[in-house]
JSON list of C-alpha atoms and ligand atoms in Angstrom, two decimals:
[
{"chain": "A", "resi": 172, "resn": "UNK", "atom": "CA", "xyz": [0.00, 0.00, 0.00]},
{"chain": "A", "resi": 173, "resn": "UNK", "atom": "CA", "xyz": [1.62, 3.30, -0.93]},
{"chain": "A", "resi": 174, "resn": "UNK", "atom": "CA", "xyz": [1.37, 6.36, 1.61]},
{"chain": "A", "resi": 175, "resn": "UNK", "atom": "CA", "xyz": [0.95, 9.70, 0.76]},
{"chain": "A", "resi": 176, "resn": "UNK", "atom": "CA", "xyz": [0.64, 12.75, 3.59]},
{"chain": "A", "resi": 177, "resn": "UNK", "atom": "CA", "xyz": [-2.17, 14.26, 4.10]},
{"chain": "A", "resi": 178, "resn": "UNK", "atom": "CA", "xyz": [-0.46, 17.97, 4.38]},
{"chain": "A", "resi": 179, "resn": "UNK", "atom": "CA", "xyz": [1.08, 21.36, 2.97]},
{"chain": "A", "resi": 180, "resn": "UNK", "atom": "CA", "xyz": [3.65, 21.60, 5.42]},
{"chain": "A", "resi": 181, "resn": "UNK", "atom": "CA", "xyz": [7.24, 21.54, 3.98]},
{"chain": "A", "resi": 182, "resn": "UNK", "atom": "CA", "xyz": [8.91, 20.45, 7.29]},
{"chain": "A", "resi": 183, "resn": "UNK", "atom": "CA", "xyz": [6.73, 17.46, 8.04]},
{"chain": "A", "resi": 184, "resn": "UNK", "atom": "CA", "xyz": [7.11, 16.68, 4.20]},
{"chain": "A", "resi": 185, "resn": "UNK", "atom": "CA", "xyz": [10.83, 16.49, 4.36]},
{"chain": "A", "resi": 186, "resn": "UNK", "atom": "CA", "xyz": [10.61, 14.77, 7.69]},
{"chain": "A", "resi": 187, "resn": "UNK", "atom": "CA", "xyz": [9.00, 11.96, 6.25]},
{"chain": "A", "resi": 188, "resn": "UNK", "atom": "CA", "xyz": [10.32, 12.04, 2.70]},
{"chain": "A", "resi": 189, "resn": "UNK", "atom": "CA", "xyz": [13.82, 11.24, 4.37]},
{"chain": "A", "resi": 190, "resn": "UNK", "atom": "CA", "xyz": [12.18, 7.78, 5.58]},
{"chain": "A", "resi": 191, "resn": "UNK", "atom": "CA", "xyz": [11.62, 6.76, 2.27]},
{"chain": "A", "resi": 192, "resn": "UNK", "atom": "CA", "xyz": [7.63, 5.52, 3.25]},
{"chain": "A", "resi": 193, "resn": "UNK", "atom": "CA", "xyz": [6.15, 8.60, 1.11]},
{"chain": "A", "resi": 194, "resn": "UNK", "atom": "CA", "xyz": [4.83, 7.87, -2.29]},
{"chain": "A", "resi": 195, "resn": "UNK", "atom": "CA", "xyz": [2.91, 11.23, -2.64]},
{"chain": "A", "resi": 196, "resn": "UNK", "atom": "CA", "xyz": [1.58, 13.94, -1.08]},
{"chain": "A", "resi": 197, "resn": "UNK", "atom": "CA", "xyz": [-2.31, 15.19, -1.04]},
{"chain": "A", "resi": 198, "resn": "UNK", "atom": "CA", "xyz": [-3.63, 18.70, -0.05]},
{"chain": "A", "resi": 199, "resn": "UNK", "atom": "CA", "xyz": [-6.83, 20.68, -0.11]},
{"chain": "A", "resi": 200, "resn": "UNK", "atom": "CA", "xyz": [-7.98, 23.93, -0.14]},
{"chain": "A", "resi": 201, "resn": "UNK", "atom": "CA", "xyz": [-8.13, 23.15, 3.71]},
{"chain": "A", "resi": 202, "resn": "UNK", "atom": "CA", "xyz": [-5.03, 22.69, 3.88]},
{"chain": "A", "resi": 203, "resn": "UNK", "atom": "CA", "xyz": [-3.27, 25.24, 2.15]},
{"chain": "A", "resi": 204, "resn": "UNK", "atom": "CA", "xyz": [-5.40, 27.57, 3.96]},
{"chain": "A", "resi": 205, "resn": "UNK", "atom": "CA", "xyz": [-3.88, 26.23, 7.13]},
{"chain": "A", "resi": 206, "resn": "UNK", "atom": "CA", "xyz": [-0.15, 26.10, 5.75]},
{"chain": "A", "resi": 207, "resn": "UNK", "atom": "CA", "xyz": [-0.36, 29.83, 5.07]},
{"chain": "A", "resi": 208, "resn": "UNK", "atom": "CA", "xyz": [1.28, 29.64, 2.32]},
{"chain": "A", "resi": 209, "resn": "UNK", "atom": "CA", "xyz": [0.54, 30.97, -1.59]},
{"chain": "A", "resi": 210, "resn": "UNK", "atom": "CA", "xyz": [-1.13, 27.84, -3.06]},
{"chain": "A", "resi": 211, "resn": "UNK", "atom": "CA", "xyz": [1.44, 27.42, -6.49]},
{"chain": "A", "resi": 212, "resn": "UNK", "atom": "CA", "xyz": [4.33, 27.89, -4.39]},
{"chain": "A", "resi": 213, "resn": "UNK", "atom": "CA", "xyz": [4.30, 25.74, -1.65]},
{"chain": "A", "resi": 214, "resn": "UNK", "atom": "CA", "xyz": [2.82, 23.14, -4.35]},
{"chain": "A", "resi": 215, "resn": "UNK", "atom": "CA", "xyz": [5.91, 23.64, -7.12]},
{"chain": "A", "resi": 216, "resn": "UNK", "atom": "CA", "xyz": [8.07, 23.22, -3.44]},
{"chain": "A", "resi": 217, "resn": "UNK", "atom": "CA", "xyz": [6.15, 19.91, -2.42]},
{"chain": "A", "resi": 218, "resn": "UNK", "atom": "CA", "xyz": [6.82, 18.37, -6.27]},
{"chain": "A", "resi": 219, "resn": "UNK", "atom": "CA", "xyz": [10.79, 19.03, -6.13]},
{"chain": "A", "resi": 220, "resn": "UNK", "atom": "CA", "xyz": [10.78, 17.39, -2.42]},
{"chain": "A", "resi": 221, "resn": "UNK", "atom": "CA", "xyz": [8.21, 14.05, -3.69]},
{"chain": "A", "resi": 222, "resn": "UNK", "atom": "CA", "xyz": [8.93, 12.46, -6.64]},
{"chain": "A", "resi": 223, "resn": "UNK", "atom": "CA", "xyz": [5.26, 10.44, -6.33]},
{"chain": "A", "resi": 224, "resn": "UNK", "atom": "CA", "xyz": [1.89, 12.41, -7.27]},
{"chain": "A", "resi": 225, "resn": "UNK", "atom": "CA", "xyz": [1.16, 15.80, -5.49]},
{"chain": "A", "resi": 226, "resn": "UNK", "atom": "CA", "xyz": [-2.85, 16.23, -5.68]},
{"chain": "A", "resi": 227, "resn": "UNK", "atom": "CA", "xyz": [-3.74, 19.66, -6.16]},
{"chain": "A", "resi": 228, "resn": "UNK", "atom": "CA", "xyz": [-7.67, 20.69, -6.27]},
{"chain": "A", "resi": 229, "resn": "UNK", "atom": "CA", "xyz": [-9.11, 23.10, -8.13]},
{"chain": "A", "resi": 230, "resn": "UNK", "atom": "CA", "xyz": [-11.80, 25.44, -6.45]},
{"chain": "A", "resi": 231, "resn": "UNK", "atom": "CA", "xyz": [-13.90, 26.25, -9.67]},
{"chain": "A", "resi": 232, "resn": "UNK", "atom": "CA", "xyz": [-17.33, 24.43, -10.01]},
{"chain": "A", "resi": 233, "resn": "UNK", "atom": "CA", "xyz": [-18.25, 24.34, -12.99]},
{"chain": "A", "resi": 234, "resn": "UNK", "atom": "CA", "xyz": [-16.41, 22.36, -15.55]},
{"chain": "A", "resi": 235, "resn": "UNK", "atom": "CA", "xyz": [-15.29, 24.87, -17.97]},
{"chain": "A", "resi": 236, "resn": "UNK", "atom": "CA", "xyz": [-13.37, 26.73, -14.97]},
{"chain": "A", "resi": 237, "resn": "UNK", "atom": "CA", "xyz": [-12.16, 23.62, -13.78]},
{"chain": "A", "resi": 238, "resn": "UNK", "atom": "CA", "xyz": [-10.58, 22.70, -16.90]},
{"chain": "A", "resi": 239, "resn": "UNK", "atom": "CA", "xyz": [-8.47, 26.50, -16.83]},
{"chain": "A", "resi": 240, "resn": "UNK", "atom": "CA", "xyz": [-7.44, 26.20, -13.69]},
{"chain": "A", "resi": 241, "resn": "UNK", "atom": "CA", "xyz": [-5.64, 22.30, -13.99]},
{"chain": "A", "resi": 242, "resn": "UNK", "atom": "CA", "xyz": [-4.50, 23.89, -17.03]},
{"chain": "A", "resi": 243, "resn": "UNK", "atom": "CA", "xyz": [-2.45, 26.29, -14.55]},
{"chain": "A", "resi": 244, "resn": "UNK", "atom": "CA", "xyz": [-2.01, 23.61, -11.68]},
{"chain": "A", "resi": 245, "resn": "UNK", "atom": "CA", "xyz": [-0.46, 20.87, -14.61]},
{"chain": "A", "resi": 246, "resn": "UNK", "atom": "CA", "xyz": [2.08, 23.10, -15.58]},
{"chain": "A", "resi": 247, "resn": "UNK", "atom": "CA", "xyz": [3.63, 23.49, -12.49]},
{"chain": "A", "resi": 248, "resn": "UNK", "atom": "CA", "xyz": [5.45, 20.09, -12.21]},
{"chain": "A", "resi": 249, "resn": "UNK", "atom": "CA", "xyz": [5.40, 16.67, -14.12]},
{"chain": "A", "resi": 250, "resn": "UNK", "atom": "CA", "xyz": [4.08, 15.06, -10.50]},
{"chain": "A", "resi": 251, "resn": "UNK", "atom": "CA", "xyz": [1.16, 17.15, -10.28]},
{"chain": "A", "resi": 252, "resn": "UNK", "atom": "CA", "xyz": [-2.40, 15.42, -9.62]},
{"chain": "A", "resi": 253, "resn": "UNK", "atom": "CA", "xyz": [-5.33, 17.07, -10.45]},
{"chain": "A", "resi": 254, "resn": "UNK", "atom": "CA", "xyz": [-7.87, 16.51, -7.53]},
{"chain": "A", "resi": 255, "resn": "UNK", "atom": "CA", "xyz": [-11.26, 17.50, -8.49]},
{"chain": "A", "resi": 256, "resn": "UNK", "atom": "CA", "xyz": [-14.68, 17.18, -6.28]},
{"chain": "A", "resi": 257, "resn": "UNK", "atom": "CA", "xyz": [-16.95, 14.23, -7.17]},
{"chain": "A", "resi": 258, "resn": "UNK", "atom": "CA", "xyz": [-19.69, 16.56, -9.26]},
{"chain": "A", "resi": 259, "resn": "UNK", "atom": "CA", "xyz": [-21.07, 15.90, -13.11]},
{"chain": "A", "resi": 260, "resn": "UNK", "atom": "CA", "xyz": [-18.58, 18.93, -13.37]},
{"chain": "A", "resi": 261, "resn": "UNK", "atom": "CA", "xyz": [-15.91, 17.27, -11.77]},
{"chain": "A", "resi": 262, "resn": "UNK", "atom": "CA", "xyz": [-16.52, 13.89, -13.53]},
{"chain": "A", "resi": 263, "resn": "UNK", "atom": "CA", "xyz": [-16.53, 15.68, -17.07]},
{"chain": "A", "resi": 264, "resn": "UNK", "atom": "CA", "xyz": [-13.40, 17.45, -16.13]},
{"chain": "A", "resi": 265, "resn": "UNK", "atom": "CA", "xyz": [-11.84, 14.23, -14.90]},
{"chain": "A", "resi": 266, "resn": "UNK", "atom": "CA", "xyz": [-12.84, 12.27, -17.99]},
{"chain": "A", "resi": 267, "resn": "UNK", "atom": "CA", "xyz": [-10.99, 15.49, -20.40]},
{"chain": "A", "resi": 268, "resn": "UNK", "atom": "CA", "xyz": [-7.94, 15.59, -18.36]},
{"chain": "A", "resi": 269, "resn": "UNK", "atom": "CA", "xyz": [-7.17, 11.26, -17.33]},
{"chain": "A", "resi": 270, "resn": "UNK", "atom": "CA", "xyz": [-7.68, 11.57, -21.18]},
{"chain": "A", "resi": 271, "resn": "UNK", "atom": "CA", "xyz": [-5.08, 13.74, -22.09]},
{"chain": "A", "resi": 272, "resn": "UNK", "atom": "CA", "xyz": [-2.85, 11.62, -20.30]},
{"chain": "A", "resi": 273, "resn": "UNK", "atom": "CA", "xyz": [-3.25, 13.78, -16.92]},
{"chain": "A", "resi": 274, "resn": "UNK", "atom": "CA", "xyz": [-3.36, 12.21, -13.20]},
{"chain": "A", "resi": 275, "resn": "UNK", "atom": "CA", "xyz": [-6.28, 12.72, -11.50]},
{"chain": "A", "resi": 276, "resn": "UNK", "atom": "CA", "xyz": [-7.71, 12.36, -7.89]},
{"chain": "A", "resi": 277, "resn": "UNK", "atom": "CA", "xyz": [-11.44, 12.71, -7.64]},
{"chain": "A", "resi": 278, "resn": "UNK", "atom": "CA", "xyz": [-11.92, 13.31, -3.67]},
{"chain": "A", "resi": 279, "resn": "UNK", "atom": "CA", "xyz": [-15.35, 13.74, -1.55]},
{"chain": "A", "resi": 280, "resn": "UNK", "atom": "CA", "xyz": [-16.26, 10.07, -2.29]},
{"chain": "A", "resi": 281, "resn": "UNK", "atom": "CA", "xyz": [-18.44, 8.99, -0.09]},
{"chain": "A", "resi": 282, "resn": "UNK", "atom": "CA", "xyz": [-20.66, 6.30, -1.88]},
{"chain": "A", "resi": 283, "resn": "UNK", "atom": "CA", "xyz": [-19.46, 3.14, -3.49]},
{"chain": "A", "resi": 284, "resn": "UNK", "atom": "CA", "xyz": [-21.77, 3.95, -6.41]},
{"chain": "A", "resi": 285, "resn": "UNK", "atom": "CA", "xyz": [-19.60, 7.06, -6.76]},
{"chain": "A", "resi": 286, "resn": "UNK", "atom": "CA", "xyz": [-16.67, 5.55, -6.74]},
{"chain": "A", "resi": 287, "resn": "UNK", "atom": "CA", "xyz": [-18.44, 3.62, -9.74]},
{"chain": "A", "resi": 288, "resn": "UNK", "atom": "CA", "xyz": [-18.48, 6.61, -11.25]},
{"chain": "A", "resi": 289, "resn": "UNK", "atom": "CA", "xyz": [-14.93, 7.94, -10.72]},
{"chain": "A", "resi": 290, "resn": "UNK", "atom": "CA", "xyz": [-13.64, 4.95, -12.00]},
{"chain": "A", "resi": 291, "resn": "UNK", "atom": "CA", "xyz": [-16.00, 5.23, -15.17]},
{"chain": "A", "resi": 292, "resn": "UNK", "atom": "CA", "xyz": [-15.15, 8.75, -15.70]},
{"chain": "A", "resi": 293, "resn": "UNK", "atom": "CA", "xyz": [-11.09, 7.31, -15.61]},
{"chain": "A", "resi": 294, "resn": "UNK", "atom": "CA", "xyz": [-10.13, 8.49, -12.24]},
{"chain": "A", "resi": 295, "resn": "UNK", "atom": "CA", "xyz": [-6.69, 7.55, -11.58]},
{"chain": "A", "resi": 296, "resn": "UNK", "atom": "CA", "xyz": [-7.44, 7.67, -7.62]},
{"chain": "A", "resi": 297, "resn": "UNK", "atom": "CA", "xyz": [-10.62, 8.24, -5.73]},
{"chain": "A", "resi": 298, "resn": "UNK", "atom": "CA", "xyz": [-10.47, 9.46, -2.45]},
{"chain": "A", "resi": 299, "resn": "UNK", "atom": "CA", "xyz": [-12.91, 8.11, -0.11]},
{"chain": "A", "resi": 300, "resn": "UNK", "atom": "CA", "xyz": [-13.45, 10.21, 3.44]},
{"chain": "A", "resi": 301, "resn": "UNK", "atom": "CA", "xyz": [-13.45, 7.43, 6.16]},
{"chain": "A", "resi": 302, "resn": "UNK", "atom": "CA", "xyz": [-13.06, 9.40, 9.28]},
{"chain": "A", "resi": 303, "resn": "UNK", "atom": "CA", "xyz": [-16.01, 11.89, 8.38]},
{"chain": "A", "resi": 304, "resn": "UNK", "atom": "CA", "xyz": [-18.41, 8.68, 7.63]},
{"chain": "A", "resi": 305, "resn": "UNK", "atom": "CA", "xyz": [-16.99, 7.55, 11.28]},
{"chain": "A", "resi": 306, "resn": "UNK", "atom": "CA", "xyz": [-17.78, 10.91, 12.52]},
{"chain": "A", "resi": 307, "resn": "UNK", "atom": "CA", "xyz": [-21.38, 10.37, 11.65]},
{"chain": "A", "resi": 308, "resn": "UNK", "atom": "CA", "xyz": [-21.44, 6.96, 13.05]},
{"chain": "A", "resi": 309, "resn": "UNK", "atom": "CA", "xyz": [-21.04, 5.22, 9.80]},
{"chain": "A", "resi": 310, "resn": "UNK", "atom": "CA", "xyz": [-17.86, 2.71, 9.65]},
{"chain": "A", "resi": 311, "resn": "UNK", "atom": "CA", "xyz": [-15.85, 4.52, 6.70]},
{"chain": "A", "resi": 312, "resn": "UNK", "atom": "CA", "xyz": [-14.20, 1.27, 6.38]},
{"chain": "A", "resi": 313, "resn": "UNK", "atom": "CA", "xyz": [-17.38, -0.41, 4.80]},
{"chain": "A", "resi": 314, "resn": "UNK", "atom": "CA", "xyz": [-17.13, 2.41, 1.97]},
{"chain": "A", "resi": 315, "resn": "UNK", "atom": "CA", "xyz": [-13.28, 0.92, 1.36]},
{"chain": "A", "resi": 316, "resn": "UNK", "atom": "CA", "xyz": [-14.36, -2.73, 1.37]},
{"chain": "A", "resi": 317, "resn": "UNK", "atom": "CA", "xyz": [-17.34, -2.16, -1.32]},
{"chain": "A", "resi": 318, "resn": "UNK", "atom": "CA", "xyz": [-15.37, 0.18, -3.71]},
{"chain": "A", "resi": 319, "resn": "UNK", "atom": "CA", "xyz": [-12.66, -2.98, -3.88]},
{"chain": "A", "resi": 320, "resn": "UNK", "atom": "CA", "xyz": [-15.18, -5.62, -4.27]},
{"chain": "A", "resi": 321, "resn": "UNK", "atom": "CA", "xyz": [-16.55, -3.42, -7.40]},
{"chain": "A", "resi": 322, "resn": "UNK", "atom": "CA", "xyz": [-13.48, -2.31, -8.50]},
{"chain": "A", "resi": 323, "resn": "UNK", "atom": "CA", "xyz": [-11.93, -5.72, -8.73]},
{"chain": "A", "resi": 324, "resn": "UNK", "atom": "CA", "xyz": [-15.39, -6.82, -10.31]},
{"chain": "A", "resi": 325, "resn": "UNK", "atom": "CA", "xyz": [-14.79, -4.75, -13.17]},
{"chain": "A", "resi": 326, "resn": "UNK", "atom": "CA", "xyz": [-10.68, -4.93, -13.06]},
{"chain": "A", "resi": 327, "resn": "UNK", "atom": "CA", "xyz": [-10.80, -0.93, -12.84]},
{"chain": "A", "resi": 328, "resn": "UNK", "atom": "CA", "xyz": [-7.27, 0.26, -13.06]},
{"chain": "A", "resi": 329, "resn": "UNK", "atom": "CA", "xyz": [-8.40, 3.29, -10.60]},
{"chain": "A", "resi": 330, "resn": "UNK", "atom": "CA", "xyz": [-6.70, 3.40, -7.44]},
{"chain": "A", "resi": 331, "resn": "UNK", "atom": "CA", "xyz": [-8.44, 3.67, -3.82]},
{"chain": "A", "resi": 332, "resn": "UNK", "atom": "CA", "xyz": [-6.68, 6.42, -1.94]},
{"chain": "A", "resi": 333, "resn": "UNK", "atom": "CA", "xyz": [-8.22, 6.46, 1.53]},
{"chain": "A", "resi": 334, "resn": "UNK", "atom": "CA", "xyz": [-8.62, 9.74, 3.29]},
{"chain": "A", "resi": 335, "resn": "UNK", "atom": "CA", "xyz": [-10.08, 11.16, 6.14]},
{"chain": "A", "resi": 336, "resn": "UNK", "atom": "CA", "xyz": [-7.57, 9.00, 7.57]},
{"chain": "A", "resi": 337, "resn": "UNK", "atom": "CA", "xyz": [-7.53, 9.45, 11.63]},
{"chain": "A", "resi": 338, "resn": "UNK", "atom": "CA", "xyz": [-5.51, 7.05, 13.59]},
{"chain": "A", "resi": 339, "resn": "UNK", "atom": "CA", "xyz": [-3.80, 3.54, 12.93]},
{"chain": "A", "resi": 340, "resn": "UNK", "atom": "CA", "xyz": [-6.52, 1.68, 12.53]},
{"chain": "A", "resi": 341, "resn": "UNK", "atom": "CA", "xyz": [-7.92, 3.09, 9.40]},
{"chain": "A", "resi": 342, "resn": "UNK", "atom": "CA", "xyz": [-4.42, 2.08, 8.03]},
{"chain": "A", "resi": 343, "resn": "UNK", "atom": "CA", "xyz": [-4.32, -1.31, 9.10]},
{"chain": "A", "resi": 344, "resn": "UNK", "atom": "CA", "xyz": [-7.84, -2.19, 7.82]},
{"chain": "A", "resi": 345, "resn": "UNK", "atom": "CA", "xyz": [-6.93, -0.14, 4.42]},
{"chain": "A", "resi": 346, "resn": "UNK", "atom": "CA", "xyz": [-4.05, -2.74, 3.95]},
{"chain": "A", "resi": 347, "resn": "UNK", "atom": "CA", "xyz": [-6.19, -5.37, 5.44]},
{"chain": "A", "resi": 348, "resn": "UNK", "atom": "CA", "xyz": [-8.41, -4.45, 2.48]},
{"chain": "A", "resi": 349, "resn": "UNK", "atom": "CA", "xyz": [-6.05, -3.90, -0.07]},
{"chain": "A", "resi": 350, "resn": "UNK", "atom": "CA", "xyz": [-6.88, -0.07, -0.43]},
{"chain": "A", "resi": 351, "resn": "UNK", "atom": "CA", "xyz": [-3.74, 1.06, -3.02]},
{"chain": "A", "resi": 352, "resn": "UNK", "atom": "CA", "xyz": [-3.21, 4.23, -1.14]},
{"chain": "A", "resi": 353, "resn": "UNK", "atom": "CA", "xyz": [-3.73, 5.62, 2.33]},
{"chain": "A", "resi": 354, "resn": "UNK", "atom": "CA", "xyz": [-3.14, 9.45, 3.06]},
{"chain": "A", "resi": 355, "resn": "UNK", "atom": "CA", "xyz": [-3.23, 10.97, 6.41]},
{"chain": "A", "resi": 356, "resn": "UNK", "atom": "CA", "xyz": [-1.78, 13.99, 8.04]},
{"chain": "A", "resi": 357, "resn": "UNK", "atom": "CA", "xyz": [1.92, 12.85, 8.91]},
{"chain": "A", "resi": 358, "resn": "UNK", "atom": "CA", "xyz": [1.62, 12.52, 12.65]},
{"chain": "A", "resi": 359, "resn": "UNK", "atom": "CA", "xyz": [-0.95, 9.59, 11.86]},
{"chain": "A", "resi": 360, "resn": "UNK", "atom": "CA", "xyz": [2.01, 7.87, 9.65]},
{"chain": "A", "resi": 361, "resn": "UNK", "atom": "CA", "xyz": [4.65, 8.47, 12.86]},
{"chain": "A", "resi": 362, "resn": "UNK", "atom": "CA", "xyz": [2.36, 7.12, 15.33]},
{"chain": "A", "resi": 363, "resn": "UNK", "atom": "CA", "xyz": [2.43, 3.99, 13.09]},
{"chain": "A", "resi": 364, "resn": "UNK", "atom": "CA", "xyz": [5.92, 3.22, 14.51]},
{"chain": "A", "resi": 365, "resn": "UNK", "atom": "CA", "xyz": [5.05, 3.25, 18.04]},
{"chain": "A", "resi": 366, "resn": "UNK", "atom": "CA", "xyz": [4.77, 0.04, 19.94]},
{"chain": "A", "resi": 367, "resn": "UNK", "atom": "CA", "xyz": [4.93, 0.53, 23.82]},
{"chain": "A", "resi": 368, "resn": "UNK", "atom": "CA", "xyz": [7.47, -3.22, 24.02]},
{"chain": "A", "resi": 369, "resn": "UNK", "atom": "CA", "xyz": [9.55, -1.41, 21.09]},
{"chain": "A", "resi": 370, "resn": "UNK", "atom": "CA", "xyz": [10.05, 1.50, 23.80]},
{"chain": "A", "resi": 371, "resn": "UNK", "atom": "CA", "xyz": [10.19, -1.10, 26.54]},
{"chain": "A", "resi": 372, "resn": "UNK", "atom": "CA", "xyz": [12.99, -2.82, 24.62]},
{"chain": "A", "resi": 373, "resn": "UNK", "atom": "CA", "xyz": [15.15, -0.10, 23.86]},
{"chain": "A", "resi": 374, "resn": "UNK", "atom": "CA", "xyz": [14.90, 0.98, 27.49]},
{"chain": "A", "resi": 375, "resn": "UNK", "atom": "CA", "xyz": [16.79, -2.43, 28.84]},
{"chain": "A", "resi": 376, "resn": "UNK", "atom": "CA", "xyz": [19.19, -2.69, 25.84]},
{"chain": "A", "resi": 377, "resn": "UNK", "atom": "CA", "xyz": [20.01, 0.96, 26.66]},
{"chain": "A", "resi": 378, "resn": "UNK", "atom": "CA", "xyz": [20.59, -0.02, 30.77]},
{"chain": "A", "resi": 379, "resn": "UNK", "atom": "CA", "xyz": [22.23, -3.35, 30.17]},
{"chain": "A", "resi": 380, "resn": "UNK", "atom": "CA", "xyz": [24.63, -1.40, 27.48]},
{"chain": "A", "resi": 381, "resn": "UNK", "atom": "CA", "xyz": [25.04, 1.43, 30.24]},
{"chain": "A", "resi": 382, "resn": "UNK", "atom": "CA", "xyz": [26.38, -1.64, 32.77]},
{"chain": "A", "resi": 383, "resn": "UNK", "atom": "CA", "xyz": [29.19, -2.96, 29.84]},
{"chain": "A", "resi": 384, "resn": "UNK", "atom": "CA", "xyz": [30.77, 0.49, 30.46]},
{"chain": "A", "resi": 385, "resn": "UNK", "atom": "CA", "xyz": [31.99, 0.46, 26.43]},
{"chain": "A", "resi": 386, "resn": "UNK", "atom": "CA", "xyz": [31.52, 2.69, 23.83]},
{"chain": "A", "resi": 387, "resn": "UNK", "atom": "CA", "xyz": [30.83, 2.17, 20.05]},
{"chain": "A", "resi": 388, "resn": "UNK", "atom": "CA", "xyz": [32.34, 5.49, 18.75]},
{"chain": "B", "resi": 157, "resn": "G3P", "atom": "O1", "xyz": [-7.52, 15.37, 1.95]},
{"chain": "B", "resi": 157, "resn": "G3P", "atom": "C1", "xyz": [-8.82, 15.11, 2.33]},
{"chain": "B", "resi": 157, "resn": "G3P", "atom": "C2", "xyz": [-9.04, 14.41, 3.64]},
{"chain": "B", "resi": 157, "resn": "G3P", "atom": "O2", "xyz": [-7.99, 13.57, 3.95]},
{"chain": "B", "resi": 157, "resn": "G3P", "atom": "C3", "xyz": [-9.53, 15.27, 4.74]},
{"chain": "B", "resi": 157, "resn": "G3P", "atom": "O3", "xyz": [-9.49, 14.67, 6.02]},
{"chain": "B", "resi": 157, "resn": "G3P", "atom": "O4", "xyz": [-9.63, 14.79, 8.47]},
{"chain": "B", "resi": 157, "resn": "G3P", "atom": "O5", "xyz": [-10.41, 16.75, 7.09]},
{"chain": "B", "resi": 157, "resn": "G3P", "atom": "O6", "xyz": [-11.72, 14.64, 7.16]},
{"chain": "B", "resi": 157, "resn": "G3P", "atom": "P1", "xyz": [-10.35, 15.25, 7.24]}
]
């Protein structure tokens, strides 16, 4: 399962990109509003750090607009995904551009049967929202299980991307699933590491070493 981050912040993008476990990055209008930062900037700075996709989502609703501004977005690095809201606008817009040859991410998925259609309309990822289904006490993770039994029904090259992604859990059911893609904000991937007997472990290696009195360096 590949992982993107779920962020526009350069530091924590670097931080993780150093690790080697990030395929791609995903932001939002959300997010970049958060960041601070001018939108085509920090984007053009997140494509030179990942060499993976970089979704970028246009704000326009209506197709026509949506098809100027990728136009802008595309041209700002070879890596650049297109993320686009799941709409008849969006669809139409993700149809033109996945058939020019352009990546695109259709997000706010929150039906299988739209998923159906983001495949249809060539998505190359759809981005279904578990956490926010949780929030309304829906298990998100249902949503992830039907769009793979459909998916792999019809052998749709589209790849799940799981968002909304809140703690471990949603990542160890997405793999459980076989979801292609997770993305969550980066302190969700760090607190993947922790394990309270790897902590445990390190502690009495570190006092037994302490006893040997010896030095590596
Ligand atoms: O990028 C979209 C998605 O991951 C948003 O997550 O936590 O705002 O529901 P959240």
């Amino acid at each position: 399962m590949k992982f993107f981050a779920d962020t526009a912040e350069i530091a924590d993008i670097k931080d993780l990109a150093a690790t080697g476990l990030l395929d791609g990055v995903t932001t939002n209008p959300s997010l970049i509003a958060k960041s601070g930062r001018d939108f085509m900037e920090v984007t053009k700075e997140i494509c030179d750090i990942v060499d993976g996709p970089v979704s970028a989502e246009v704000v326009a609703l209506d197709h026509e607009t949506m098809m100027k501004e990728a136009e802008v977005l595309r041209k700002i690095a070879d890596n650049v995904c297109i993320k686009v809201p799941l709409t008849i606008d969006g669809l139409k817009t993700c149809k033109a551009l996945t058939s020019d040859g352009t990546m695109v991410n259709v997000t706010l998925c929150f039906s299988a049967t739209q998923a159906l259609l983001a495949a249809k309309a060539g998505a190359t990822f759809v981005s279904p929202f578990v956490g926010r289904h949780d929030d309304n006490g829906v298990d998100g993770m249902d949503l992830i299980r039907d769009i793979r039994l459909i998916y792999d029904n019809y052998a749709f090259a589209t790849e799940i991307l799981v968002a909304s992604v809140r703690h471990v859990t949603h990542v160890l059911e997405s793999a459980r699933i076989g979801a292609d893609v997770m993305t969550a904000p980066p302190a969700v991937i760090k607190n993947l590491v922790k394990h309270v007997l790897t902590d445990k472990g390190i502690e009495g290696f570190m006092a037994d070493w302490a006893k040997t009195g010896q030095s590596i360096l």
